[in-house]
PDB file of C-alpha atoms and ligand atoms in Angstrom:
ATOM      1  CA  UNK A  10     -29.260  -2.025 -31.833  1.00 72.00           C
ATOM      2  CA  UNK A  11     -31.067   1.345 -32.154  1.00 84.00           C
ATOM      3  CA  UNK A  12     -31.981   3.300 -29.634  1.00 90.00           C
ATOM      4  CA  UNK A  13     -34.977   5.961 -29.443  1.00 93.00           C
ATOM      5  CA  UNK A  14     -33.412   9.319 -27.835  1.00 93.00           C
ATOM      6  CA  UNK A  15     -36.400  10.794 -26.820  1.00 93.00           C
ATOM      7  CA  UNK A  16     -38.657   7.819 -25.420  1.00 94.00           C
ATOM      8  CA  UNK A  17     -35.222   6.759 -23.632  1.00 95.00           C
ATOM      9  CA  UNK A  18     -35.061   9.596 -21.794  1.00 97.00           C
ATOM     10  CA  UNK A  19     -38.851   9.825 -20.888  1.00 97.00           C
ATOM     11  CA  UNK A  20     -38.483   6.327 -19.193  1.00 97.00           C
ATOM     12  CA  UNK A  21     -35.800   7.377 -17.467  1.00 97.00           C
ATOM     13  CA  UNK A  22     -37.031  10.531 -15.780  1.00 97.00           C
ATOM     14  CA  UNK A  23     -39.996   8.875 -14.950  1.00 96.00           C
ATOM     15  CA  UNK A  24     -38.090   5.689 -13.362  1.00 95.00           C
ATOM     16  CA  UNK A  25     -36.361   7.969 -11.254  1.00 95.00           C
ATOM     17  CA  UNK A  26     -38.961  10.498 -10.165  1.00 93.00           C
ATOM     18  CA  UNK A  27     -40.674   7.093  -8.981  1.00 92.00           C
ATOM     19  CA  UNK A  28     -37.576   6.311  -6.790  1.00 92.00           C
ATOM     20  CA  UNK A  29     -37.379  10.239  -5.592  1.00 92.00           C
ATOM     21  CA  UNK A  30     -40.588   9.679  -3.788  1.00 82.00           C
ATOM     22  CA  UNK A  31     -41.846  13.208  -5.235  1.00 76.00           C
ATOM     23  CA  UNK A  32     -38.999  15.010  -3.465  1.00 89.00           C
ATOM     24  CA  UNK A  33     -37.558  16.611  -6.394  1.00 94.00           C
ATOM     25  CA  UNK A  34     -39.476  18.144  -9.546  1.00 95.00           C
ATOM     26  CA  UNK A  35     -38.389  16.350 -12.734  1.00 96.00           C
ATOM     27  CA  UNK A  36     -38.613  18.004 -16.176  1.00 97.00           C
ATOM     28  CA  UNK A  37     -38.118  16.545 -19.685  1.00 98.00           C
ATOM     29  CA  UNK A  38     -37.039  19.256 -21.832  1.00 98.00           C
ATOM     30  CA  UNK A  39     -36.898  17.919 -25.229  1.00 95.00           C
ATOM     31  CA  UNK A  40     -35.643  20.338 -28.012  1.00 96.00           C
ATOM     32  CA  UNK A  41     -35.352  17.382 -30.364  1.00 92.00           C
ATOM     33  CA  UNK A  42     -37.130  18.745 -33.709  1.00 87.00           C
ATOM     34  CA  UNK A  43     -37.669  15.043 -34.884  1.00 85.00           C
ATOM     35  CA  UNK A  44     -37.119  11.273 -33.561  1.00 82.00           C
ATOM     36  CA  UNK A  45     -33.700   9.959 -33.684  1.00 78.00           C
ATOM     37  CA  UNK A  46     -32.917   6.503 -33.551  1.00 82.00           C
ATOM     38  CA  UNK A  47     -29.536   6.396 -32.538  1.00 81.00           C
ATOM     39  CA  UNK A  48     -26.659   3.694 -32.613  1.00 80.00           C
ATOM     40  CA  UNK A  49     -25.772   4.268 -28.768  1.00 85.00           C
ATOM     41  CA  UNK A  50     -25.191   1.349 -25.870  1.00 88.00           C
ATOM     42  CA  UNK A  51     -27.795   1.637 -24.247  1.00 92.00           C
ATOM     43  CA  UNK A  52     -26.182   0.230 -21.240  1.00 94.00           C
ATOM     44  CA  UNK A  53     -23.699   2.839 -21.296  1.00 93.00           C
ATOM     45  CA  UNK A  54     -26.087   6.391 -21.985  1.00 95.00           C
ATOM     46  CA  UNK A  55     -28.186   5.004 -18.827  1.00 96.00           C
ATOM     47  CA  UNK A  56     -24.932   5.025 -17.346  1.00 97.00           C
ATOM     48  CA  UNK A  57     -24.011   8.551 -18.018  1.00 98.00           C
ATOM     49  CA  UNK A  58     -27.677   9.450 -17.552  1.00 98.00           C
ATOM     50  CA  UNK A  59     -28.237   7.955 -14.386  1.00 97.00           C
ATOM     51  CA  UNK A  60     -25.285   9.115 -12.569  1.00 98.00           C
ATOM     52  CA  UNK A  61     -25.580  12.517 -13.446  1.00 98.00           C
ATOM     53  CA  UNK A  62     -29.431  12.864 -12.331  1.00 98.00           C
ATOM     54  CA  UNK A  63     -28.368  11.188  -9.146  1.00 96.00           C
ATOM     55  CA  UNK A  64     -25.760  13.464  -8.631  1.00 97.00           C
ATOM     56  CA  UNK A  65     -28.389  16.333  -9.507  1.00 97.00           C
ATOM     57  CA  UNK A  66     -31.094  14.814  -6.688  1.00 96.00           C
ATOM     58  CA  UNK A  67     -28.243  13.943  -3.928  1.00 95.00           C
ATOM     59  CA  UNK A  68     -26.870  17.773  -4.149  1.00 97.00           C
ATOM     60  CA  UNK A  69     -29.909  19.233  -4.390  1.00 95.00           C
ATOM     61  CA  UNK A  70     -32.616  20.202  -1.905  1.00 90.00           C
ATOM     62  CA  UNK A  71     -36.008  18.637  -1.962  1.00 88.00           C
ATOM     63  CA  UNK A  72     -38.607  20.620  -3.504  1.00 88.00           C
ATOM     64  CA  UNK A  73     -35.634  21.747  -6.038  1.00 94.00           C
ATOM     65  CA  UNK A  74     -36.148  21.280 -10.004  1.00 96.00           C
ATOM     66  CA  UNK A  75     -34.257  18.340 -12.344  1.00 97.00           C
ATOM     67  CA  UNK A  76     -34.116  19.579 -15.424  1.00 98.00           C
ATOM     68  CA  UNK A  77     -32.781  17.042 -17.998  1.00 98.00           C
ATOM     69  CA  UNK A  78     -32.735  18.951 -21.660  1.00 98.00           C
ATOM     70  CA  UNK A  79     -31.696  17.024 -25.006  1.00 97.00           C
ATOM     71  CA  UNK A  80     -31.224  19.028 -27.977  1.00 96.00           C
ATOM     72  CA  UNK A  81     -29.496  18.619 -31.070  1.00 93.00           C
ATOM     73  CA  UNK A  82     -26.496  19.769 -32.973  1.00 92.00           C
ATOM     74  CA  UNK A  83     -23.769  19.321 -35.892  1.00 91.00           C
ATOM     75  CA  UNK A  84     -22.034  17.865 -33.539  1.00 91.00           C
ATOM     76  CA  UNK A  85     -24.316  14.953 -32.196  1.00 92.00           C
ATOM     77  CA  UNK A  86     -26.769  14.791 -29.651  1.00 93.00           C
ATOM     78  CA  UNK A  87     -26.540  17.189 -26.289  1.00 96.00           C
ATOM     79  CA  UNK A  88     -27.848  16.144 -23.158  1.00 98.00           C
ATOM     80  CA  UNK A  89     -27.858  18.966 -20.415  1.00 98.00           C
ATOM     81  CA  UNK A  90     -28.611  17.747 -16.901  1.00 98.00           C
ATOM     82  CA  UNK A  91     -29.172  20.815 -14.011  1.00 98.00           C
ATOM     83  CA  UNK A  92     -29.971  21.250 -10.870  1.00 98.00           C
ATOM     84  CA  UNK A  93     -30.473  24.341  -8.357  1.00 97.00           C
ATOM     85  CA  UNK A  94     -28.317  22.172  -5.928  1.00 97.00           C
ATOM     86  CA  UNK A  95     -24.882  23.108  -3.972  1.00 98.00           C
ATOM     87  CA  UNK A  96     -22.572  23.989  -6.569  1.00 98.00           C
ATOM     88  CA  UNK A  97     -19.301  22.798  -7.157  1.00 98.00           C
ATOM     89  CA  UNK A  98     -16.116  24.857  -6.328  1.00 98.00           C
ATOM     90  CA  UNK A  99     -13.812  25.636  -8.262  1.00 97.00           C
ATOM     91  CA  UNK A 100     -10.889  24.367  -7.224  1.00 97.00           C
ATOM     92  CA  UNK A 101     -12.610  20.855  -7.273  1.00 97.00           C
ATOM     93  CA  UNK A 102     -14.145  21.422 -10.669  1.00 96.00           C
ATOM     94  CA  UNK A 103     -10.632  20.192 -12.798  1.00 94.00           C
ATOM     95  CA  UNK A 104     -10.537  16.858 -10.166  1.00 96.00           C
ATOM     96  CA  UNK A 105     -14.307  15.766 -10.145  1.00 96.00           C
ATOM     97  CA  UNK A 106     -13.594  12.504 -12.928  1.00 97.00           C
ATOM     98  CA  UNK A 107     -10.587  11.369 -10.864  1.00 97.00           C
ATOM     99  CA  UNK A 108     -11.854   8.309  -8.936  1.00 97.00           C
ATOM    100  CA  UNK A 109     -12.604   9.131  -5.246  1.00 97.00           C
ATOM    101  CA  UNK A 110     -12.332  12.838  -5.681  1.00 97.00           C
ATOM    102  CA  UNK A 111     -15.132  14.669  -3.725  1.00 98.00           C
ATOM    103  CA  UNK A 112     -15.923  18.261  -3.444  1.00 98.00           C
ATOM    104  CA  UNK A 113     -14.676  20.098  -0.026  1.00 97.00           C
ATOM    105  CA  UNK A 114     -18.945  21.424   0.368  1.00 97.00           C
ATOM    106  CA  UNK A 115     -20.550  17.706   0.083  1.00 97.00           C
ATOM    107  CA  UNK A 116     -20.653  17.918   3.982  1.00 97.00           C
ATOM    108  CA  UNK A 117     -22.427  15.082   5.287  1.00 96.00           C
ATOM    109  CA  UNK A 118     -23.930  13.559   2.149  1.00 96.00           C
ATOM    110  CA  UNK A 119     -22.128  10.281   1.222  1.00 96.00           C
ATOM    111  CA  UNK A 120     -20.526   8.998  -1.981  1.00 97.00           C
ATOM    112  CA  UNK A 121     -17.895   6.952  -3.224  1.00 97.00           C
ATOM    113  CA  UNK A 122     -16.638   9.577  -5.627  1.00 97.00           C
ATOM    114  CA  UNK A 123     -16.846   6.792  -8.546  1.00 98.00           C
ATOM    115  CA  UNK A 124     -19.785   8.197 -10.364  1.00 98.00           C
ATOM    116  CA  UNK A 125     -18.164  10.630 -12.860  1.00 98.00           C
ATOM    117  CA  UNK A 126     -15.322   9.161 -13.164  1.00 98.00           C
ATOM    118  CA  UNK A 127     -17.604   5.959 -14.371  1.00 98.00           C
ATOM    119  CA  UNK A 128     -19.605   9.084 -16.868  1.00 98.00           C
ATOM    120  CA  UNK A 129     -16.081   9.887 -17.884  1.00 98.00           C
ATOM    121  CA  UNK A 130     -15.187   6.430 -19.207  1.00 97.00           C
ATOM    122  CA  UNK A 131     -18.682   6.057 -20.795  1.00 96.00           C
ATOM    123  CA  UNK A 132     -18.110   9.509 -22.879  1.00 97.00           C
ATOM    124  CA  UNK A 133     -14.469   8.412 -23.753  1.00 96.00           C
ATOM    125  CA  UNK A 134     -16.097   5.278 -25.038  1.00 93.00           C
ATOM    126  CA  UNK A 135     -18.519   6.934 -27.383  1.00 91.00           C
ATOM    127  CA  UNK A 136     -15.938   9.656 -28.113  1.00 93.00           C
ATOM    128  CA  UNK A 137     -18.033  12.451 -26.763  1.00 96.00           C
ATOM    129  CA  UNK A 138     -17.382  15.334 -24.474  1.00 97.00           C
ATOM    130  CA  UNK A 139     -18.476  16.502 -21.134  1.00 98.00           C
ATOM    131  CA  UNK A 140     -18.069  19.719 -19.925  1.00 98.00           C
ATOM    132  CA  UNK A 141     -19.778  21.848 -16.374  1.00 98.00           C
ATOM    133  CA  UNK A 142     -21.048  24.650 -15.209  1.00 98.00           C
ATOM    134  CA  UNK A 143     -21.589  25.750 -12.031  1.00 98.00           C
ATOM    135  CA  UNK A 144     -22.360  28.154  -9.147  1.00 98.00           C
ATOM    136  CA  UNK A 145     -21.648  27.463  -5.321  1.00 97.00           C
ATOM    137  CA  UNK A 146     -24.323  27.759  -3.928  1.00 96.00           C
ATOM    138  CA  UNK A 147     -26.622  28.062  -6.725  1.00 97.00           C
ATOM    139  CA  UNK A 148     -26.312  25.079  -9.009  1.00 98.00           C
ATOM    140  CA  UNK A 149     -24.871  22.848 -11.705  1.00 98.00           C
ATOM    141  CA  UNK A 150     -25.122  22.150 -15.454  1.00 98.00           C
ATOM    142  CA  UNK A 151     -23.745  19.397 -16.262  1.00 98.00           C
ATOM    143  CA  UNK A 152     -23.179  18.813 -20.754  1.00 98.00           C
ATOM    144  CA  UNK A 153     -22.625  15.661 -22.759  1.00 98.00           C
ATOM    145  CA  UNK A 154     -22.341  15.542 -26.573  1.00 97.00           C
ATOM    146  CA  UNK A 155     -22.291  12.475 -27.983  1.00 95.00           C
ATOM    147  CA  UNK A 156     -21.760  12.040 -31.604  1.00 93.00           C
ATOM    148  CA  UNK A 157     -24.435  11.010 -33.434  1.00 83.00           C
ATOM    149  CA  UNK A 158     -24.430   7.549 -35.787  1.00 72.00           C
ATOM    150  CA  UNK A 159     -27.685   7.847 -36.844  1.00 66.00           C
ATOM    151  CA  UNK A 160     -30.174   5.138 -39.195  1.00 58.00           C
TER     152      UNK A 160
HETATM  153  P1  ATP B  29     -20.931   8.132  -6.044  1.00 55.12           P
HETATM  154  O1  ATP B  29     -19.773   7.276  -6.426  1.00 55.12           O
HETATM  155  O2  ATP B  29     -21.866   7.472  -5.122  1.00 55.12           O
HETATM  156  O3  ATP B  29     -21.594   8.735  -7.246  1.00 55.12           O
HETATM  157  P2  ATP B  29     -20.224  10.848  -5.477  1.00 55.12           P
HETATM  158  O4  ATP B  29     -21.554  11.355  -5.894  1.00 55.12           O
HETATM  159  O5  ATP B  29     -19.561  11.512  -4.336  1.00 55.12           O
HETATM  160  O6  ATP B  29     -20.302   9.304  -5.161  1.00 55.12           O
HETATM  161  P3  ATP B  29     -19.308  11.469  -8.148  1.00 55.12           P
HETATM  162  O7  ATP B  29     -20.653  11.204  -8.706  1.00 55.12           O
HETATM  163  O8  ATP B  29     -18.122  10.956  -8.883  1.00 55.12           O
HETATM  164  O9  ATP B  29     -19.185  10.901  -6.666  1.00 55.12           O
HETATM  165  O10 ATP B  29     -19.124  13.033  -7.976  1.00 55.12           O
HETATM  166  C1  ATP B  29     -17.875  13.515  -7.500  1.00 55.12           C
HETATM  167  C2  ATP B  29     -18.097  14.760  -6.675  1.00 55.12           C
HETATM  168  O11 ATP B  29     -18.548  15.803  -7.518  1.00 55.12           O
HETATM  169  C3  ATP B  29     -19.159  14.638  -5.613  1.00 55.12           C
HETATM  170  O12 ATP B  29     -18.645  14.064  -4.434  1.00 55.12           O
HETATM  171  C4  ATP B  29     -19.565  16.090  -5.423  1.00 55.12           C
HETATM  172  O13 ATP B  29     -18.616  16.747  -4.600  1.00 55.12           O
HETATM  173  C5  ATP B  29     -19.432  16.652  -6.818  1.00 55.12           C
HETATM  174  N1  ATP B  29     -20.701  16.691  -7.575  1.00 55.12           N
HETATM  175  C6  ATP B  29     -21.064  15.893  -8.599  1.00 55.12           C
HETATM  176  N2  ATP B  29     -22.241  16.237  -9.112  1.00 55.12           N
HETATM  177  C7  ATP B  29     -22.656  17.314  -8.397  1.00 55.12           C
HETATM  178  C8  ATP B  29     -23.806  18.153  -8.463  1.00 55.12           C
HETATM  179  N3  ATP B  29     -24.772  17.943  -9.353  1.00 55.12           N
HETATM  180  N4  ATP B  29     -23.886  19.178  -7.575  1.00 55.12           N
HETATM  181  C9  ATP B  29     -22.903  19.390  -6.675  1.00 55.12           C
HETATM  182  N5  ATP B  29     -21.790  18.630  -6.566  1.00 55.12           N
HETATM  183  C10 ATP B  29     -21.670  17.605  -7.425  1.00 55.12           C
HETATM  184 MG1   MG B  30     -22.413  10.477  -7.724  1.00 55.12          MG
END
């Protein structure tokens, strides 16, 4: 089954900015210069998707921005997911897609720790890569390339 990138993603954002209760500010950023209708599980991008962007809203204040960014390159297709939220320290940065691991400054907002390591598996699956960046304090990007089997 194929999957549009682009109207994917638009659904998605929009889902969730209906569940934020206009807390957070969503944007779409797409640098996609055409449609691609991908061979991904569909099941499994929402996966990676979702969990990231509810990472993004949990760590972030309220009025803060969601910026969710696909773009395209040799490689496959990038998704960037950011956020002007906590940050993520350092020394928890080479832990965070162990199961359970959680970051020393999540203070008193909850979690299971599961999600990445759940985005982890998904990536391995499609053998793609996920990298970070991030800034106590200031924010997080968080990257996934997925190769791209296109139609
Ligand atoms: P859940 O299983 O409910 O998703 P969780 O959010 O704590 O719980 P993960 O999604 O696996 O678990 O994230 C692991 C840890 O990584 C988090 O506890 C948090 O410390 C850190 N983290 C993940 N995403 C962000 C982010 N966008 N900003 C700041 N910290 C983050
Ligand atoms: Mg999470």
């Amino acid at each position: 089954v194929t999957l549009n990138i682009r109207d994917f993603c638009a659904d998605l954002m929009d889902e969730l900015q209906l569940i934020d209760n206009a807390q957070h500010q969503f944007v779409l950023s797409d640098r996609l210069t055409q449609s691609h209708e991908v061979l991904l599980d569909e099941r499994l991008l929402r996966i990676i998707l979702s969990n990231l962007l509810s990472n993004a809203i949990k760590y972030s204040k309220e009025w803060k921005e969601i910026e969710l960014e696909i773009s395209r390159d040799e490689q496959g297709i990038c998704f960037q997911v950011k956020d002007g939220g906590i940050g993520i320290p350092e020394a928890d940065r080479k832990h965070l897609f162990q199961m359970f691991h959680r970051a020393q400054n999540v203070g008193e907002i909850s979690g299971t720790g599961l999600g990445l390591a759940i985005v982890k598996r998904a990536v391995d699956l499609h053998k793609g890569e996920i990298s970070l960046e991030s800034q106590e304090g200031v924010g997080t990007i968080f990257r996934v390339r997925l190769p791209l089997n296109e139609q």
